[in-house]
C-alpha atoms as a PDB file:
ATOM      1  CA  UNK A   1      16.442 -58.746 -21.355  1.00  0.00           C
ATOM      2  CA  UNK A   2      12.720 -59.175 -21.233  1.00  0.00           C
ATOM      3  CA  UNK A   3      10.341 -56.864 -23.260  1.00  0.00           C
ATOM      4  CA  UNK A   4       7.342 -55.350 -20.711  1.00  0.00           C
ATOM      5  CA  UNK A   5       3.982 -55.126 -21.942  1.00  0.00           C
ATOM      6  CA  UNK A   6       1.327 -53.504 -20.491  1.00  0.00           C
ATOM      7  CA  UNK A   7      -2.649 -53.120 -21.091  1.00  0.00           C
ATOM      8  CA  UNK A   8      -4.554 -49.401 -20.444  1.00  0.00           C
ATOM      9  CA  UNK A   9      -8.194 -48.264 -20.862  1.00  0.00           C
ATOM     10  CA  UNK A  10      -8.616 -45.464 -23.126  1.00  0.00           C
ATOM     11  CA  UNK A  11     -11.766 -44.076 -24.954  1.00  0.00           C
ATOM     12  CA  UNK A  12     -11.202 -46.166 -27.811  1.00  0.00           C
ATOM     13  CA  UNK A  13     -10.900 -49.337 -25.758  1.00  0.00           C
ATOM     14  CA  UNK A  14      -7.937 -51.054 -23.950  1.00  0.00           C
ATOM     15  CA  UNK A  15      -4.448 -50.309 -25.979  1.00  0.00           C
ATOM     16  CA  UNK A  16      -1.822 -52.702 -25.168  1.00  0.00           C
ATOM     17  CA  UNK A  17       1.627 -52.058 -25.393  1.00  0.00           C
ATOM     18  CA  UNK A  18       4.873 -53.650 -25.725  1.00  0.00           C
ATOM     19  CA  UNK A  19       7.711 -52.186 -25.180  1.00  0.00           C
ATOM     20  CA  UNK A  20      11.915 -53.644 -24.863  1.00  0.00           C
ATOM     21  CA  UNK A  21      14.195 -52.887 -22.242  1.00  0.00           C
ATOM     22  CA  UNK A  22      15.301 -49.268 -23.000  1.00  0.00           C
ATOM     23  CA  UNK A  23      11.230 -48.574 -23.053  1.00  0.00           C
ATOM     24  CA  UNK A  24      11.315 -48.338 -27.316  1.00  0.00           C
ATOM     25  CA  UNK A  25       7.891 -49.919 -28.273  1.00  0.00           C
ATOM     26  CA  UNK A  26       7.841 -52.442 -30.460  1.00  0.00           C
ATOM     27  CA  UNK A  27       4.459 -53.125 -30.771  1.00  0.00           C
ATOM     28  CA  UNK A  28       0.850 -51.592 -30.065  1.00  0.00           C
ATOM     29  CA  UNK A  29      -2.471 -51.461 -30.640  1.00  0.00           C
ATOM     30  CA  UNK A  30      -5.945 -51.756 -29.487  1.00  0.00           C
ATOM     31  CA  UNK A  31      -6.660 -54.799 -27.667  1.00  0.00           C
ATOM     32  CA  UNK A  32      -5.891 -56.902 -24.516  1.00  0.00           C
ATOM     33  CA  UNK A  33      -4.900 -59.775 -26.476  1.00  0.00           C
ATOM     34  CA  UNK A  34      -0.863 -60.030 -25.947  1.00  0.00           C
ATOM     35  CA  UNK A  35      -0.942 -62.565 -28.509  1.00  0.00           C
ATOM     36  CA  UNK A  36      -2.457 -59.962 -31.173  1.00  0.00           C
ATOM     37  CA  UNK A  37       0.702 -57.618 -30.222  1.00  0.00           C
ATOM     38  CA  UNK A  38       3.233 -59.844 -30.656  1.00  0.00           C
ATOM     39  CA  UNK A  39       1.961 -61.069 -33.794  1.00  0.00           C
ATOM     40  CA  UNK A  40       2.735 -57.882 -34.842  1.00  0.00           C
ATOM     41  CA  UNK A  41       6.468 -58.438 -35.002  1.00  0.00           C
ATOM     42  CA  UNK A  42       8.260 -61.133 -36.934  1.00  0.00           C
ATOM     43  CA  UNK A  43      10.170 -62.241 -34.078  1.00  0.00           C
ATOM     44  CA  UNK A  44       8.764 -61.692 -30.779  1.00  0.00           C
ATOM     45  CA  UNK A  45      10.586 -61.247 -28.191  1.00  0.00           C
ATOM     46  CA  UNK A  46      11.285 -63.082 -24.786  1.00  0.00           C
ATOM     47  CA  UNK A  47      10.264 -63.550 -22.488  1.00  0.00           C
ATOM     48  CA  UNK A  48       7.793 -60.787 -22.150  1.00  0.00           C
ATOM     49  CA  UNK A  49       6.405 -59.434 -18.871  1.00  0.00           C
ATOM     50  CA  UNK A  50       3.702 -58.037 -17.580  1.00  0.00           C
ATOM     51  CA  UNK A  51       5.165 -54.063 -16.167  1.00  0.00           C
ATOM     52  CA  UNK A  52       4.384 -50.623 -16.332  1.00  0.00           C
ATOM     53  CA  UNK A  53       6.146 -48.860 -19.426  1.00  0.00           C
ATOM     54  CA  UNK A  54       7.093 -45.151 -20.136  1.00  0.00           C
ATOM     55  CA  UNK A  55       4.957 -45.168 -23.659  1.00  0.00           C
ATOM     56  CA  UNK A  56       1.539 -45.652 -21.053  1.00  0.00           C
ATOM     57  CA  UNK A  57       1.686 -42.243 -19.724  1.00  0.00           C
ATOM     58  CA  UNK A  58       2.132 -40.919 -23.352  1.00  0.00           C
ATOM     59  CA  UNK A  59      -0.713 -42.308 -24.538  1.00  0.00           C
ATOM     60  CA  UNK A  60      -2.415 -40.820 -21.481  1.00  0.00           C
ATOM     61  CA  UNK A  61      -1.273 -37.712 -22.535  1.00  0.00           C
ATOM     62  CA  UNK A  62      -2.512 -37.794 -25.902  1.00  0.00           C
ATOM     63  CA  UNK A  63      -5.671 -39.067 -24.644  1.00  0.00           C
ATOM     64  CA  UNK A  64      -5.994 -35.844 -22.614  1.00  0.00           C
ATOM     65  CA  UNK A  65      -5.353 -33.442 -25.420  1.00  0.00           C
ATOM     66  CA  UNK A  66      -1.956 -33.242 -26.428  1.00  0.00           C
ATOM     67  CA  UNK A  67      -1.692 -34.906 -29.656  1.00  0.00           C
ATOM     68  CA  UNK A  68       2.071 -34.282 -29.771  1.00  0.00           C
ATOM     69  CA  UNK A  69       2.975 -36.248 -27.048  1.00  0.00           C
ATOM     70  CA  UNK A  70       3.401 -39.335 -28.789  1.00  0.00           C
ATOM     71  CA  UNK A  71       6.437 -37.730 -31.508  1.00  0.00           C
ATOM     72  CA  UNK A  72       8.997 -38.195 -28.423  1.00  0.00           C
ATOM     73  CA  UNK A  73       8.096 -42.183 -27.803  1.00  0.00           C
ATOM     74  CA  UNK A  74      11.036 -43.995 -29.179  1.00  0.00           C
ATOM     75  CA  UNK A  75      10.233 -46.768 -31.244  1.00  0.00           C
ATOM     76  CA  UNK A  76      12.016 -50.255 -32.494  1.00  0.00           C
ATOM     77  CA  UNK A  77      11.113 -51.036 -36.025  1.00  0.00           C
ATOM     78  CA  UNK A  78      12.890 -53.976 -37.963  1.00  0.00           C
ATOM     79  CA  UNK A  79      12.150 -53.570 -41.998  1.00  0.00           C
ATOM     80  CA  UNK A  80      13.632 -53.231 -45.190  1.00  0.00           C
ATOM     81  CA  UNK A  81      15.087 -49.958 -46.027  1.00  0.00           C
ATOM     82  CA  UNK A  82      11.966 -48.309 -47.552  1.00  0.00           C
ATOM     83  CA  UNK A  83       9.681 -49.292 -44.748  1.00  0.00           C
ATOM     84  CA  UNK A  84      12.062 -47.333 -42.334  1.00  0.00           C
ATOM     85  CA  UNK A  85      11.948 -44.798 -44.993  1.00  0.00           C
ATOM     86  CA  UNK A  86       7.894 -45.286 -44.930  1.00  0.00           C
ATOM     87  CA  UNK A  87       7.275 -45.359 -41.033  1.00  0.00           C
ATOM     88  CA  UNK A  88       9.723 -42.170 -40.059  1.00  0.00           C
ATOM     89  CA  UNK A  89       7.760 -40.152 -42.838  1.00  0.00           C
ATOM     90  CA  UNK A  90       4.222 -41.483 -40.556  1.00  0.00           C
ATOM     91  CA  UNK A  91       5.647 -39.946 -37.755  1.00  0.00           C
ATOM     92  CA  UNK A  92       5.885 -36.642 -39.849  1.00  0.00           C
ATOM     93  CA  UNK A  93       2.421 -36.307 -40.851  1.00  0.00           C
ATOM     94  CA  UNK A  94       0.760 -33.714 -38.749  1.00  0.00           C
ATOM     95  CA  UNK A  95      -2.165 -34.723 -36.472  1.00  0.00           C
ATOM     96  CA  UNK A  96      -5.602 -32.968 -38.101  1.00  0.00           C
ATOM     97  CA  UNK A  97      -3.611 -33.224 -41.150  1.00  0.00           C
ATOM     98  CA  UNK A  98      -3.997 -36.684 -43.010  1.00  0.00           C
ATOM     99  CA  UNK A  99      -2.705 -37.465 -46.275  1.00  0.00           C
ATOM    100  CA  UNK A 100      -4.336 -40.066 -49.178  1.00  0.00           C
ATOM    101  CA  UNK A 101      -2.305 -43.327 -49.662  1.00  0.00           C
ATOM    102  CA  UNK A 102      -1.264 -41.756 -52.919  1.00  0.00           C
ATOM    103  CA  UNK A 103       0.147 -38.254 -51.549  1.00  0.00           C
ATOM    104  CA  UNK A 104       2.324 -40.287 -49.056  1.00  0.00           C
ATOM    105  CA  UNK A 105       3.493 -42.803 -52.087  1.00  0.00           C
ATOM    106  CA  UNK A 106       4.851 -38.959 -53.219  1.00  0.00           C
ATOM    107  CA  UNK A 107       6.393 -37.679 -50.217  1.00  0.00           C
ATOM    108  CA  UNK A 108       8.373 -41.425 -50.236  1.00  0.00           C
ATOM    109  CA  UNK A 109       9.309 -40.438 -53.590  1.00  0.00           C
ATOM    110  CA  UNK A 110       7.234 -43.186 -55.553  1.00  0.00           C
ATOM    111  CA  UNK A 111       3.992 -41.532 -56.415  1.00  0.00           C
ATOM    112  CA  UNK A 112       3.059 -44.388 -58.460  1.00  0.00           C
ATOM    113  CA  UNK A 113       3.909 -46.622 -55.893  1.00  0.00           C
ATOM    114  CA  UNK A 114       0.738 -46.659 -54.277  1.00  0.00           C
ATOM    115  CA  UNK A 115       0.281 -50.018 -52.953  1.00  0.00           C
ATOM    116  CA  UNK A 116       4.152 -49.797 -51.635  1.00  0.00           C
ATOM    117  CA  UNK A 117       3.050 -47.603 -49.432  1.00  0.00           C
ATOM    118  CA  UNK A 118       0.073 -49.022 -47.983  1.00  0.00           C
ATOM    119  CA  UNK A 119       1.777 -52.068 -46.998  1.00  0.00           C
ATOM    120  CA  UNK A 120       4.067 -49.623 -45.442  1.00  0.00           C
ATOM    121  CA  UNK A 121       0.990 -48.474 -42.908  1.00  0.00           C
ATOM    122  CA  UNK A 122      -0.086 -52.070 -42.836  1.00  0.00           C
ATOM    123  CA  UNK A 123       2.919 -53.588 -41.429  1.00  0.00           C
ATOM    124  CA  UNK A 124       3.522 -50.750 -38.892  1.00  0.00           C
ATOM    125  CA  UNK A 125       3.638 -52.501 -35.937  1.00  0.00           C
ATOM    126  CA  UNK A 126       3.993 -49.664 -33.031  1.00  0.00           C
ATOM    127  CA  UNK A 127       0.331 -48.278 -34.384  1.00  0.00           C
ATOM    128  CA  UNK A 128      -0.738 -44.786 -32.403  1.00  0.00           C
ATOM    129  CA  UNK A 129       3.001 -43.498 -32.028  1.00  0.00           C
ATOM    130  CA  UNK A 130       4.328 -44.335 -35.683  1.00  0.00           C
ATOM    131  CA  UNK A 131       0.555 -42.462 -36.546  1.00  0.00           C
ATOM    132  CA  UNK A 132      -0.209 -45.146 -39.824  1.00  0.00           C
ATOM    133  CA  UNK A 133      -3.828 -44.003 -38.824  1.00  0.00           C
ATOM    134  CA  UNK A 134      -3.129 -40.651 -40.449  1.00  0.00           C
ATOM    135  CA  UNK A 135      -2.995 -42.428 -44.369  1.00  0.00           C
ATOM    136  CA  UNK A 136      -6.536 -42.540 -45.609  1.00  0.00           C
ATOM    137  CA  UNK A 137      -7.868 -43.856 -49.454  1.00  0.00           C
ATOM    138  CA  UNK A 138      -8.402 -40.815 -52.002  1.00  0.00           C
ATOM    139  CA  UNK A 139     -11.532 -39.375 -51.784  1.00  0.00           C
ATOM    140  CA  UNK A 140     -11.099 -39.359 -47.320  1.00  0.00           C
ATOM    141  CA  UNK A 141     -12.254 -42.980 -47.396  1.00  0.00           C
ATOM    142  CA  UNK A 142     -10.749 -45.011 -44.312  1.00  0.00           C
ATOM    143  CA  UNK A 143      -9.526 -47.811 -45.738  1.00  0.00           C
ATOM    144  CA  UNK A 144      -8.081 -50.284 -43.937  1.00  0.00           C
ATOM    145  CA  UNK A 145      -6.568 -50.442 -40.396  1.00  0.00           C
ATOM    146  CA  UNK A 146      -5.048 -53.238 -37.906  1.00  0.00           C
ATOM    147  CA  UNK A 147      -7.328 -52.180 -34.962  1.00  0.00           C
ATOM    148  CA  UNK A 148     -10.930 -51.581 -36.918  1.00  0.00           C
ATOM    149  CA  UNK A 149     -11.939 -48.315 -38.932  1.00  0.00           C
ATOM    150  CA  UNK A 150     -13.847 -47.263 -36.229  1.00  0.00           C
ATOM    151  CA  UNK A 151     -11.012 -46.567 -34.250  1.00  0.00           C
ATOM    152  CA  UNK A 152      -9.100 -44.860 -36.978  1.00  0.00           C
ATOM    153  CA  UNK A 153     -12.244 -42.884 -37.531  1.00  0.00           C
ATOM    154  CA  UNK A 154     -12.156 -41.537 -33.400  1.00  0.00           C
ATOM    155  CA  UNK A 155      -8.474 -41.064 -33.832  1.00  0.00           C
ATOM    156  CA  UNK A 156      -8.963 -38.695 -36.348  1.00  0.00           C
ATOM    157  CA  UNK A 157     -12.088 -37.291 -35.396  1.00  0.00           C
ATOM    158  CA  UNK A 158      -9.995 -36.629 -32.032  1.00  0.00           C
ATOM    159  CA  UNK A 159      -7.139 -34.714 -34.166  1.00  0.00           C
ATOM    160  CA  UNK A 160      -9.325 -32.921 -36.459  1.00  0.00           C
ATOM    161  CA  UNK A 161     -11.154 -31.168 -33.457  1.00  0.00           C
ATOM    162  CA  UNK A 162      -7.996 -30.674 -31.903  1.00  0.00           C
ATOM    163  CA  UNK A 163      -6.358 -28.758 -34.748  1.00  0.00           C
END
């Protein structure tokens, strides 16, 4: 079956998603480039179309205020065992409530395993609804993200005020 993907506007710029046939997303982010999405993924699927998907009216949702809206999206991630570990313990982190790259190496089990799990968030392909935006450097410093800091500093700024 084809996977649908689908561009919207939101306050932090367009967010395109792609999602397969049963509406999991695969892959999303913060751009109109399809190509960026895909890239995402290790194998891309096809053919992709352009359609309207479920996951858009989610992020509209969170958009408008409720932050919880993306926990019920239903997602497709293909890792090893420890990044499916890694991303199902994103989608537990609290929005308003961020954690250091070092307390979520601990709640995976591997506090020393620091850099483990920041390639965890970095490989996260389905960004906003498996929340890898939540993960900042000791000390509150951004650090890195796929779509620019400056939207992972709005997302949070959003959640914080929200909380």
């Amino acid at each position: 079956m084809a996977a649908l993907i689908q561009t919207i506007e939101t306050p932090d710029g367009p967010f395109t998603i792609l999602a397969d046939d049963r509406q999991r997303v695969l892959s999303s982010g913060w751009t109109a480039d399809p190509a960026a999405i895909l890239a995402r993924l290790r194998t891309p699927p096809t053919p992709v179309r352009e359609a309207e998907t479920d996951a858009a009216a989610v992020v509209r949702a969170y958009y408008g205020g409720d932050l919880h809206a993306i926990d019920a999206v239903e997602v497709a991630q293909t890792g090893t065992a420890r990044q499916l570990v890694g991303w199902a313990a994103l989608r537990r982190i609290a929005p308003g409530a961020p954690l250091t790259y070092a307390e979520f190496a601990t709640v995976l089990g591997a506090p020393s395993a620091v850099r483990a799990a920041a390639s965890i968030c970095a490989r996260n392909a389905p960004a906003l609804f498996v929340p890898c935006h939540r993960v900042l450097r000791t000390g509150g410093g951004m650090g890195g993200f796929a779509w620019g800091v400056e939207v992972k500093r709005a997302l949070l700024a959003r959640e914080a005020a929200a909380a």
